[in-house]
PDB file of C-alpha atoms and ligand atoms in Angstrom:
ATOM      1  CA  MET U   1       0.000   0.000   0.000  1.00  0.00           C
ATOM      2  CA  SER U   2       1.110   3.602  -0.589  1.00  0.00           C
ATOM      3  CA  ASP U   3       2.481   5.482   2.401  1.00  0.00           C
ATOM      4  CA  TRP U   4      -0.476   7.851   2.346  1.00  0.00           C
ATOM      5  CA  ILE U   5      -3.082   5.084   2.551  1.00  0.00           C
ATOM      6  CA  PRO U   6      -3.351   4.085   6.212  1.00  0.00           C
ATOM      7  CA  ASP U   7      -4.011   0.431   7.027  1.00  0.00           C
ATOM      8  CA  GLY U   8      -7.622  -0.443   7.701  1.00  0.00           C
ATOM      9  CA  ILE U   9      -8.986   2.817   6.301  1.00  0.00           C
ATOM     10  CA  ASP U  10     -12.786   2.977   6.217  1.00  0.00           C
ATOM     11  CA  LEU U  11     -13.853   3.714   2.653  1.00  0.00           C
ATOM     12  CA  SER U  12     -17.563   3.235   3.201  1.00  0.00           C
ATOM     13  CA  LYS U  13     -18.159   6.994   3.425  1.00  0.00           C
ATOM     14  CA  PRO U  14     -16.519  10.078   1.899  1.00  0.00           C
ATOM     15  CA  SER U  15     -14.534  12.347   4.200  1.00  0.00           C
ATOM     16  CA  ALA U  16     -14.429  16.144   4.220  1.00  0.00           C
ATOM     17  CA  ALA U  17     -10.628  16.106   4.035  1.00  0.00           C
ATOM     18  CA  ARG U  18     -10.558  13.937   0.915  1.00  0.00           C
ATOM     19  CA  VAL U  19     -13.459  15.711  -0.832  1.00  0.00           C
ATOM     20  CA  TYR U  20     -11.688  19.034  -0.182  1.00  0.00           C
ATOM     21  CA  ASP U  21      -8.473  17.536  -1.553  1.00  0.00           C
ATOM     22  CA  TYR U  22     -10.344  16.510  -4.707  1.00  0.00           C
ATOM     23  CA  TYR U  23     -11.735  20.032  -5.169  1.00  0.00           C
ATOM     24  CA  LEU U  24      -8.256  21.475  -4.815  1.00  0.00           C
ATOM     25  CA  GLY U  25      -6.905  19.143  -7.496  1.00  0.00           C
ATOM     26  CA  GLY U  26      -5.060  16.852  -5.079  1.00  0.00           C
ATOM     27  CA  GLY U  27      -4.606  13.108  -5.605  1.00  0.00           C
ATOM     28  CA  HIS U  28      -5.261  11.777  -2.108  1.00  0.00           C
ATOM     29  CA  ASN U  29      -8.890  10.798  -2.422  1.00  0.00           C
ATOM     30  CA  PHE U  30     -10.861   7.699  -3.335  1.00  0.00           C
ATOM     31  CA  GLU U  31     -13.719   6.798  -5.642  1.00  0.00           C
ATOM     32  CA  VAL U  32     -16.240   7.234  -2.793  1.00  0.00           C
ATOM     33  CA  ASP U  33     -14.980  10.827  -2.292  1.00  0.00           C
ATOM     34  CA  ARG U  34     -14.942  11.701  -5.983  1.00  0.00           C
ATOM     35  CA  VAL U  35     -18.461  10.425  -6.615  1.00  0.00           C
ATOM     36  CA  PHE U  36     -19.730  12.410  -3.622  1.00  0.00           C
ATOM     37  CA  ALA U  37     -17.805  15.540  -4.675  1.00  0.00           C
ATOM     38  CA  GLU U  38     -19.218  15.416  -8.206  1.00  0.00           C
ATOM     39  CA  ARG U  39     -22.759  15.037  -6.855  1.00  0.00           C
ATOM     40  CA  ALA U  40     -22.182  17.971  -4.518  1.00  0.00           C
ATOM     41  CA  LEU U  41     -20.947  20.025  -7.471  1.00  0.00           C
ATOM     42  CA  VAL U  42     -24.208  19.413  -9.304  1.00  0.00           C
ATOM     43  CA  ALA U  43     -26.163  20.709  -6.305  1.00  0.00           C
ATOM     44  CA  HIS U  44     -23.675  23.500  -5.486  1.00  0.00           C
ATOM     45  CA  PRO U  45     -21.635  24.355  -8.576  1.00  0.00           C
ATOM     46  CA  PHE U  46     -19.458  26.792  -6.636  1.00  0.00           C
ATOM     47  CA  ALA U  47     -18.252  24.173  -4.120  1.00  0.00           C
ATOM     48  CA  ARG U  48     -14.845  23.876  -5.788  1.00  0.00           C
ATOM     49  CA  GLU U  49     -14.491  27.650  -5.915  1.00  0.00           C
ATOM     50  CA  MET U  50     -15.324  27.747  -2.200  1.00  0.00           C
ATOM     51  CA  ALA U  51     -12.425  25.427  -1.471  1.00  0.00           C
ATOM     52  CA  VAL U  52     -10.022  27.466  -3.591  1.00  0.00           C
ATOM     53  CA  ILE U  53     -11.110  30.770  -2.050  1.00  0.00           C
ATOM     54  CA  ASN U  54     -10.886  29.378   1.457  1.00  0.00           C
ATOM     55  CA  ARG U  55      -7.382  28.156   0.683  1.00  0.00           C
ATOM     56  CA  THR U  56      -6.515  31.672  -0.483  1.00  0.00           C
ATOM     57  CA  PHE U  57      -7.684  32.962   2.879  1.00  0.00           C
ATOM     58  CA  VAL U  58      -5.329  30.535   4.640  1.00  0.00           C
ATOM     59  CA  ARG U  59      -2.413  31.718   2.493  1.00  0.00           C
ATOM     60  CA  ARG U  60      -3.217  35.371   3.063  1.00  0.00           C
ATOM     61  CA  ALA U  61      -3.629  34.831   6.802  1.00  0.00           C
ATOM     62  CA  VAL U  62      -0.231  33.152   7.036  1.00  0.00           C
ATOM     63  CA  GLN U  63       1.384  35.896   4.976  1.00  0.00           C
ATOM     64  CA  LEU U  64      -0.174  38.570   7.185  1.00  0.00           C
ATOM     65  CA  MET U  65       1.033  36.819  10.336  1.00  0.00           C
ATOM     66  CA  VAL U  66       4.545  36.261   8.974  1.00  0.00           C
ATOM     67  CA  GLY U  67       4.585  39.959   8.044  1.00  0.00           C
ATOM     68  CA  ARG U  68       3.815  40.737  11.691  1.00  0.00           C
ATOM     69  CA  GLY U  69       6.713  38.634  12.918  1.00  0.00           C
ATOM     70  CA  ILE U  70       4.941  35.336  13.690  1.00  0.00           C
ATOM     71  CA  ARG U  71       7.342  32.414  13.317  1.00  0.00           C
ATOM     72  CA  GLN U  72       5.333  29.503  14.706  1.00  0.00           C
ATOM     73  CA  PHE U  73       1.966  28.137  13.661  1.00  0.00           C
ATOM     74  CA  LEU U  74      -0.666  25.761  14.963  1.00  0.00           C
ATOM     75  CA  ASP U  75      -2.836  24.666  12.034  1.00  0.00           C
ATOM     76  CA  LEU U  76      -6.029  23.058  13.362  1.00  0.00           C
ATOM     77  CA  GLY U  77      -7.859  20.824  10.878  1.00  0.00           C
ATOM     78  CA  SER U  78      -4.958  21.254   8.473  1.00  0.00           C
ATOM     79  CA  GLY U  79      -6.281  18.784   5.908  1.00  0.00           C
ATOM     80  CA  ILE U  80      -4.464  16.816   3.231  1.00  0.00           C
ATOM     81  CA  PRO U  81      -1.373  18.686   2.051  1.00  0.00           C
ATOM     82  CA  THR U  82      -1.709  19.746  -1.580  1.00  0.00           C
ATOM     83  CA  VAL U  83       0.192  22.883  -2.483  1.00  0.00           C
ATOM     84  CA  GLY U  84       0.654  26.018  -0.442  1.00  0.00           C
ATOM     85  CA  ASN U  85       0.915  24.319   2.925  1.00  0.00           C
ATOM     86  CA  VAL U  86       1.688  26.533   5.869  1.00  0.00           C
ATOM     87  CA  HIS U  87       5.335  25.447   6.195  1.00  0.00           C
ATOM     88  CA  GLU U  88       5.839  26.248   2.504  1.00  0.00           C
ATOM     89  CA  ILE U  89       4.385  29.746   2.808  1.00  0.00           C
ATOM     90  CA  ALA U  90       5.785  30.594   6.214  1.00  0.00           C
ATOM     91  CA  GLY U  91       9.480  30.474   5.381  1.00  0.00           C
ATOM     92  CA  ASP U  92      11.608  29.342   8.308  1.00  0.00           C
ATOM     93  CA  SER U  93       8.678  29.133  10.740  1.00  0.00           C
ATOM     94  CA  ARG U  94       7.845  26.092  12.860  1.00  0.00           C
ATOM     95  CA  VAL U  95       4.493  24.470  12.172  1.00  0.00           C
ATOM     96  CA  VAL U  96       2.307  21.950  13.970  1.00  0.00           C
ATOM     97  CA  TYR U  97      -0.423  20.483  11.784  1.00  0.00           C
ATOM     98  CA  VAL U  98      -3.417  18.902  13.492  1.00  0.00           C
ATOM     99  CA  ASP U  99      -6.068  16.721  11.895  1.00  0.00           C
ATOM    100  CA  CYS U 100      -8.299  13.849  12.929  1.00  0.00           C
ATOM    101  CA  GLU U 101      -8.535  12.232   9.508  1.00  0.00           C
ATOM    102  CA  ASP U 102      -6.307   9.232   8.813  1.00  0.00           C
ATOM    103  CA  VAL U 103      -5.329  10.099   5.248  1.00  0.00           C
ATOM    104  CA  ALA U 104      -4.634  13.736   6.128  1.00  0.00           C
ATOM    105  CA  VAL U 105      -2.342  12.701   8.963  1.00  0.00           C
ATOM    106  CA  ALA U 106      -0.603   9.896   7.047  1.00  0.00           C
ATOM    107  CA  HIS U 107       0.116  12.074   4.036  1.00  0.00           C
ATOM    108  CA  THR U 108       1.253  15.017   6.157  1.00  0.00           C
ATOM    109  CA  ARG U 109       3.574  12.688   8.062  1.00  0.00           C
ATOM    110  CA  MET U 110       4.964  11.411   4.770  1.00  0.00           C
ATOM    111  CA  ILE U 111       5.750  14.797   3.267  1.00  0.00           C
ATOM    112  CA  LEU U 112       7.241  16.053   6.533  1.00  0.00           C
ATOM    113  CA  LYS U 113       9.587  13.095   6.939  1.00  0.00           C
ATOM    114  CA  GLY U 114      12.984  14.434   7.975  1.00  0.00           C
ATOM    115  CA  SER U 115      11.690  17.951   8.660  1.00  0.00           C
ATOM    116  CA  ASP U 116      12.754  19.477  11.958  1.00  0.00           C
ATOM    117  CA  ARG U 117      10.484  22.497  11.524  1.00  0.00           C
ATOM    118  CA  ALA U 118       7.079  20.931  10.932  1.00  0.00           C
ATOM    119  CA  THR U 119       5.184  18.042  12.456  1.00  0.00           C
ATOM    120  CA  VAL U 120       1.685  16.615  12.653  1.00  0.00           C
ATOM    121  CA  VAL U 121      -0.560  15.659  15.560  1.00  0.00           C
ATOM    122  CA  HIS U 122      -3.370  13.149  15.045  1.00  0.00           C
ATOM    123  CA  ALA U 123      -6.023  14.649  17.317  1.00  0.00           C
ATOM    124  CA  ASP U 124      -9.468  16.147  17.591  1.00  0.00           C
ATOM    125  CA  ALA U 125      -9.096  19.931  17.484  1.00  0.00           C
ATOM    126  CA  ALA U 126     -12.089  20.168  19.817  1.00  0.00           C
ATOM    127  CA  ARG U 127      -9.947  18.540  22.520  1.00  0.00           C
ATOM    128  CA  PRO U 128      -7.367  21.270  23.052  1.00  0.00           C
ATOM    129  CA  GLU U 129      -5.521  19.450  25.828  1.00  0.00           C
ATOM    130  CA  ASP U 130      -4.785  16.563  23.451  1.00  0.00           C
ATOM    131  CA  VAL U 131      -3.367  19.075  20.978  1.00  0.00           C
ATOM    132  CA  LEU U 132      -1.522  21.396  23.352  1.00  0.00           C
ATOM    133  CA  ARG U 133       0.036  18.612  25.439  1.00  0.00           C
ATOM    134  CA  ALA U 134       1.009  16.378  22.527  1.00  0.00           C
ATOM    135  CA  PRO U 135       4.788  15.832  22.587  1.00  0.00           C
ATOM    136  CA  GLU U 136       5.029  17.096  18.985  1.00  0.00           C
ATOM    137  CA  THR U 137       3.395  20.366  20.011  1.00  0.00           C
ATOM    138  CA  THR U 138       5.431  20.991  23.148  1.00  0.00           C
ATOM    139  CA  ARG U 139       8.635  20.148  21.259  1.00  0.00           C
ATOM    140  CA  MET U 140       7.871  22.388  18.275  1.00  0.00           C
ATOM    141  CA  LEU U 141       6.092  25.436  19.737  1.00  0.00           C
ATOM    142  CA  ASP U 142       7.187  27.923  22.387  1.00  0.00           C
ATOM    143  CA  PHE U 143       4.038  29.223  24.050  1.00  0.00           C
ATOM    144  CA  ASP U 144       5.942  32.108  25.634  1.00  0.00           C
ATOM    145  CA  GLU U 145       6.242  33.538  22.111  1.00  0.00           C
ATOM    146  CA  PRO U 146       3.343  34.535  19.851  1.00  0.00           C
ATOM    147  CA  VAL U 147       1.783  31.763  17.788  1.00  0.00           C
ATOM    148  CA  GLY U 148      -0.362  31.950  14.656  1.00  0.00           C
ATOM    149  CA  VAL U 149      -3.368  29.702  15.238  1.00  0.00           C
ATOM    150  CA  LEU U 150      -5.244  28.704  12.089  1.00  0.00           C
ATOM    151  CA  ALA U 151      -8.740  27.239  12.260  1.00  0.00           C
ATOM    152  CA  ALA U 152      -9.847  27.339   8.647  1.00  0.00           C
ATOM    153  CA  THR U 153     -13.099  25.552   7.802  1.00  0.00           C
ATOM    154  CA  VAL U 154     -12.733  23.145  10.686  1.00  0.00           C
ATOM    155  CA  PHE U 155     -14.927  24.143  13.625  1.00  0.00           C
ATOM    156  CA  HIS U 156     -18.129  23.824  11.605  1.00  0.00           C
ATOM    157  CA  TYR U 157     -17.432  20.078  11.773  1.00  0.00           C
ATOM    158  CA  VAL U 158     -17.589  20.293  15.556  1.00  0.00           C
ATOM    159  CA  PRO U 159     -21.082  19.844  17.040  1.00  0.00           C
ATOM    160  CA  GLU U 160     -22.379  21.932  19.941  1.00  0.00           C
ATOM    161  CA  GLN U 161     -21.979  19.052  22.384  1.00  0.00           C
ATOM    162  CA  HIS U 162     -18.210  19.093  21.779  1.00  0.00           C
ATOM    163  CA  ASP U 163     -18.222  22.802  22.618  1.00  0.00           C
ATOM    164  CA  PRO U 164     -16.155  24.481  19.898  1.00  0.00           C
ATOM    165  CA  PHE U 165     -16.385  27.769  21.835  1.00  0.00           C
ATOM    166  CA  ALA U 166     -14.671  26.348  24.905  1.00  0.00           C
ATOM    167  CA  ALA U 167     -12.017  24.760  22.694  1.00  0.00           C
ATOM    168  CA  LEU U 168     -11.242  28.054  20.982  1.00  0.00           C
ATOM    169  CA  GLU U 169     -11.184  29.841  24.312  1.00  0.00           C
ATOM    170  CA  ARG U 170      -8.556  27.352  25.513  1.00  0.00           C
ATOM    171  CA  TYR U 171      -6.398  27.974  22.429  1.00  0.00           C
ATOM    172  CA  ARG U 172      -6.754  31.744  22.892  1.00  0.00           C
ATOM    173  CA  ASP U 173      -5.719  31.420  26.536  1.00  0.00           C
ATOM    174  CA  ALA U 174      -2.776  29.163  25.752  1.00  0.00           C
ATOM    175  CA  VAL U 175      -1.044  31.571  23.378  1.00  0.00           C
ATOM    176  CA  ALA U 176       1.041  34.619  24.276  1.00  0.00           C
ATOM    177  CA  PRO U 177      -0.149  38.199  23.756  1.00  0.00           C
ATOM    178  CA  GLY U 178       0.567  39.273  20.186  1.00  0.00           C
ATOM    179  CA  SER U 179      -0.556  35.872  18.872  1.00  0.00           C
ATOM    180  CA  TYR U 180      -2.997  35.644  15.981  1.00  0.00           C
ATOM    181  CA  LEU U 181      -6.089  33.553  15.337  1.00  0.00           C
ATOM    182  CA  ALA U 182      -7.546  33.034  11.849  1.00  0.00           C
ATOM    183  CA  ILE U 183     -10.950  31.404  11.521  1.00  0.00           C
ATOM    184  CA  SER U 184     -13.112  30.588   8.545  1.00  0.00           C
ATOM    185  CA  HIS U 185     -16.447  28.937   9.224  1.00  0.00           C
ATOM    186  CA  LEU U 186     -19.702  28.122   7.413  1.00  0.00           C
ATOM    187  CA  ALA U 187     -22.322  30.754   8.267  1.00  0.00           C
ATOM    188  CA  SER U 188     -25.938  29.751   8.738  1.00  0.00           C
ATOM    189  CA  ASP U 189     -27.494  33.171   8.213  1.00  0.00           C
ATOM    190  CA  GLY U 190     -26.235  34.141   4.730  1.00  0.00           C
ATOM    191  CA  LEU U 191     -28.003  31.613   2.531  1.00  0.00           C
ATOM    192  CA  PRO U 192     -29.863  29.418   5.051  1.00  0.00           C
ATOM    193  CA  ALA U 193     -31.678  27.211   2.530  1.00  0.00           C
ATOM    194  CA  MET U 194     -28.452  26.363   0.766  1.00  0.00           C
ATOM    195  CA  ILE U 195     -26.647  25.636   4.011  1.00  0.00           C
ATOM    196  CA  GLU U 196     -29.451  23.286   5.021  1.00  0.00           C
ATOM    197  CA  GLN U 197     -29.082  21.448   1.725  1.00  0.00           C
ATOM    198  CA  MET U 198     -25.329  21.180   2.191  1.00  0.00           C
ATOM    199  CA  ALA U 199     -25.744  19.934   5.748  1.00  0.00           C
ATOM    200  CA  ALA U 200     -28.240  17.313   4.571  1.00  0.00           C
ATOM    201  CA  MET U 201     -25.761  16.048   1.957  1.00  0.00           C
ATOM    202  CA  MET U 202     -22.850  15.995   4.383  1.00  0.00           C
ATOM    203  CA  LYS U 203     -24.821  13.613   6.621  1.00  0.00           C
ATOM    204  CA  GLU U 204     -23.802  10.931   4.111  1.00  0.00           C
ATOM    205  CA  SER U 205     -20.146  11.643   4.843  1.00  0.00           C
ATOM    206  CA  ARG U 206     -17.972  11.060   7.885  1.00  0.00           C
ATOM    207  CA  ASN U 207     -18.235  14.763   8.795  1.00  0.00           C
ATOM    208  CA  SER U 208     -21.553  16.379   9.622  1.00  0.00           C
ATOM    209  CA  ILE U 209     -21.583  20.171   9.338  1.00  0.00           C
ATOM    210  CA  HIS U 210     -22.762  22.669  11.914  1.00  0.00           C
ATOM    211  CA  ALA U 211     -22.980  26.111  10.329  1.00  0.00           C
ATOM    212  CA  ARG U 212     -23.369  28.955  12.833  1.00  0.00           C
ATOM    213  CA  PRO U 213     -24.704  32.512  12.728  1.00  0.00           C
ATOM    214  CA  CYS U 214     -22.121  35.231  12.077  1.00  0.00           C
ATOM    215  CA  ALA U 215     -22.549  36.529  15.628  1.00  0.00           C
ATOM    216  CA  GLU U 216     -21.467  33.152  17.033  1.00  0.00           C
ATOM    217  CA  ILE U 217     -18.508  32.924  14.671  1.00  0.00           C
ATOM    218  CA  ALA U 218     -17.462  36.410  15.828  1.00  0.00           C
ATOM    219  CA  ARG U 219     -17.637  35.156  19.425  1.00  0.00           C
ATOM    220  CA  MET U 220     -14.969  32.552  18.620  1.00  0.00           C
ATOM    221  CA  PHE U 221     -12.407  35.377  18.579  1.00  0.00           C
ATOM    222  CA  GLY U 222     -13.122  36.385  22.209  1.00  0.00           C
ATOM    223  CA  ASP U 223     -11.439  39.706  22.954  1.00  0.00           C
ATOM    224  CA  PHE U 224      -8.905  39.407  20.137  1.00  0.00           C
ATOM    225  CA  GLU U 225      -8.577  42.625  18.120  1.00  0.00           C
ATOM    226  CA  MET U 226      -9.873  42.059  14.614  1.00  0.00           C
ATOM    227  CA  GLU U 227      -7.810  42.897  11.571  1.00  0.00           C
ATOM    228  CA  GLU U 228      -9.540  44.832   8.804  1.00  0.00           C
ATOM    229  CA  PRO U 229     -12.216  44.225   7.571  1.00  0.00           C
ATOM    230  CA  GLY U 230     -13.266  42.230  10.650  1.00  0.00           C
ATOM    231  CA  LEU U 231     -15.361  39.113  10.159  1.00  0.00           C
ATOM    232  CA  ALA U 232     -16.347  39.170   6.491  1.00  0.00           C
ATOM    233  CA  GLY U 233     -17.213  36.962   3.558  1.00  0.00           C
ATOM    234  CA  VAL U 234     -14.203  34.804   2.780  1.00  0.00           C
ATOM    235  CA  ALA U 235     -14.181  36.168  -0.776  1.00  0.00           C
ATOM    236  CA  HIS U 236     -12.817  39.399   0.647  1.00  0.00           C
ATOM    237  CA  TRP U 237      -9.480  37.599   0.915  1.00  0.00           C
ATOM    238  CA  GLN U 238      -9.592  36.382  -2.653  1.00  0.00           C
ATOM    239  CA  SER U 239      -8.696  39.695  -4.161  1.00  0.00           C
ATOM    240  CA  GLU U 240      -8.423  43.366  -3.373  1.00  0.00           C
ATOM    241  CA  ARG U 241     -10.744  43.997  -6.299  1.00  0.00           C
ATOM    242  CA  PRO U 242     -14.367  44.584  -5.251  1.00  0.00           C
ATOM    243  CA  VAL U 243     -15.539  43.197  -8.577  1.00  0.00           C
ATOM    244  CA  ASP U 244     -14.195  39.773  -7.612  1.00  0.00           C
ATOM    245  CA  ALA U 245     -15.879  39.996  -4.248  1.00  0.00           C
ATOM    246  CA  VAL U 246     -19.187  40.524  -6.050  1.00  0.00           C
ATOM    247  CA  ARG U 247     -18.527  37.597  -8.382  1.00  0.00           C
ATOM    248  CA  HIS U 248     -17.919  35.423  -5.335  1.00  0.00           C
ATOM    249  CA  LEU U 249     -20.924  36.711  -3.414  1.00  0.00           C
ATOM    250  CA  ASP U 250     -22.458  33.271  -2.783  1.00  0.00           C
ATOM    251  CA  VAL U 251     -19.235  31.869  -1.458  1.00  0.00           C
ATOM    252  CA  GLY U 252     -18.759  34.953   0.686  1.00  0.00           C
ATOM    253  CA  LEU U 253     -22.185  34.562   2.224  1.00  0.00           C
ATOM    254  CA  LEU U 254     -21.574  30.920   2.985  1.00  0.00           C
ATOM    255  CA  ILE U 255     -18.152  31.182   4.598  1.00  0.00           C
ATOM    256  CA  GLN U 256     -17.218  33.942   7.007  1.00  0.00           C
ATOM    257  CA  ALA U 257     -13.585  34.577   7.794  1.00  0.00           C
ATOM    258  CA  GLY U 258     -11.529  36.810  10.013  1.00  0.00           C
ATOM    259  CA  ILE U 259      -8.181  37.301  11.704  1.00  0.00           C
ATOM    260  CA  GLY U 260      -7.763  38.501  15.290  1.00  0.00           C
ATOM    261  CA  ARG U 261      -4.758  39.416  17.417  1.00  0.00           C
ATOM    262  CA  LYS U 262      -4.447  38.746  21.129  1.00  0.00           C
ATOM    263  CA  PRO U 263      -4.131  42.063  22.930  1.00  0.00           C
ATOM    264  CA  THR U 264      -0.768  42.736  24.479  1.00  0.00           C
ATOM    265  CA  GLY U 265      -0.364  44.002  28.005  1.00  0.00           C
ATOM    266  CA  ARG U 266      -1.729  41.054  29.924  1.00  0.00           C
ATOM    267  CA  GLY U 267      -0.489  37.605  30.843  1.00  0.00           C
ATOM    268  CA  SER U 268      -1.111  34.267  29.194  1.00  0.00           C
ATOM    269  CA  SER U 269      -1.562  30.923  30.854  1.00  0.00           C
ATOM    270  CA  ASP U 270       0.788  28.118  29.904  1.00  0.00           C
ATOM    271  CA  THR U 271      -0.086  24.851  28.202  1.00  0.00           C
ATOM    272  CA  GLY U 272       0.111  22.802  31.357  1.00  0.00           C
TER     273      GLY U 272
HETATM  274  C1  SAM L   1     -12.254  21.467   4.569  1.00  0.00           C
HETATM  275  S1  SAM L   1     -10.766  20.852   5.259  1.00  0.00           S
HETATM  276  C2  SAM L   1      -9.866  22.353   5.582  1.00  0.00           C
HETATM  277  C3  SAM L   1      -8.366  22.206   5.474  1.00  0.00           C
HETATM  278  C4  SAM L   1      -7.587  23.489   5.772  1.00  0.00           C
HETATM  279  N1  SAM L   1      -7.804  23.925   7.146  1.00  0.00           N
HETATM  280  C5  SAM L   1      -8.017  24.606   4.841  1.00  0.00           C
HETATM  281  O1  SAM L   1      -8.818  25.440   5.266  1.00  0.00           O
HETATM  282  O2  SAM L   1      -7.561  24.644   3.707  1.00  0.00           O
HETATM  283  C6  SAM L   1     -11.304  20.445   6.917  1.00  0.00           C
HETATM  284  C7  SAM L   1     -10.324  19.588   7.663  1.00  0.00           C
HETATM  285  O3  SAM L   1     -10.681  19.580   9.048  1.00  0.00           O
HETATM  286  C8  SAM L   1     -10.515  18.269   9.518  1.00  0.00           C
HETATM  287  N2  SAM L   1     -11.349  18.114  10.720  1.00  0.00           N
HETATM  288  C9  SAM L   1     -12.694  18.073  10.826  1.00  0.00           C
HETATM  289  N3  SAM L   1     -13.068  17.981  12.111  1.00  0.00           N
HETATM  290  C10 SAM L   1     -11.937  17.968  12.853  1.00  0.00           C
HETATM  291  C11 SAM L   1     -11.658  17.874  14.241  1.00  0.00           C
HETATM  292  N4  SAM L   1     -12.639  17.794  15.135  1.00  0.00           N
HETATM  293  N5  SAM L   1     -10.365  17.877  14.638  1.00  0.00           N
HETATM  294  C12 SAM L   1      -9.358  17.948  13.733  1.00  0.00           C
HETATM  295  N6  SAM L   1      -9.557  18.040  12.404  1.00  0.00           N
HETATM  296  C13 SAM L   1     -10.822  18.050  11.966  1.00  0.00           C
HETATM  297  C14 SAM L   1     -10.919  17.376   8.376  1.00  0.00           C
HETATM  298  O4  SAM L   1     -10.399  16.075   8.515  1.00  0.00           O
HETATM  299  C15 SAM L   1     -10.314  18.139   7.212  1.00  0.00           C
HETATM  300  O5  SAM L   1      -9.010  17.729   6.956  1.00  0.00           O
END
């Protein structure tokens, strides 16, 4: 078997990581994912564009953070590496990738073999202690220095009962002042009928989706100071040109994105 195909993988249902990989043109997906992705494209023809635009947001967020001096990243729900992974964009930074999906973790592990600046943790991002106390994390990241935390299109896979808000609060508390948090998340109030349809389809996959109102997504940033333009349609990050933002209106209404910075001038708790 290839290194990226974990033993005993369950191929009875598509996974969000592998469908997303397919949309981005990656090769780490299976027939079950491709068939599902093509059906989803019929229902929502802009699904592939959504993935590409969200990926642009991740790139722009990392570039912004690197520009502000961030040199270490925690990428929650990092997905299957295709191109433009955080360690490729972030120069000499240190990166911890976190995902709960077997193929995402196996492939990340494979491409990072021999790297002393990037590693992967196989964990549920909604269980921050598992992430923050993992030996890979404590070895790679210095929580006395600012960290760039990325949570791009991941917490809408976390149901209320796993308390995504408490998880994000724990990550915000764990990082030093001057750290950054980037979130993109499916919004339930932009195009509610379409989101309901998407959620119904995703029930066939391994990842159910839990879109949330913009006000709740904004709450995930706590008291972090928002970068311009605040929480906005993800298409904002696609291009400076307003005309593109209009072209991507649907996508922008479906995914909200923002970047916040932890205020300086107060302490941070440690990871222990
Ligand atoms: C749509 S992909 C996004 C990948 C990347 N963050 C991006 O925005 O380009 C969502 C990823 O989140 C992962 N994921 C979903 N729920 C998760 C959880 N509770 N903990 C960790 N990863 C999770 C999936 O396996 C998948 O790889």
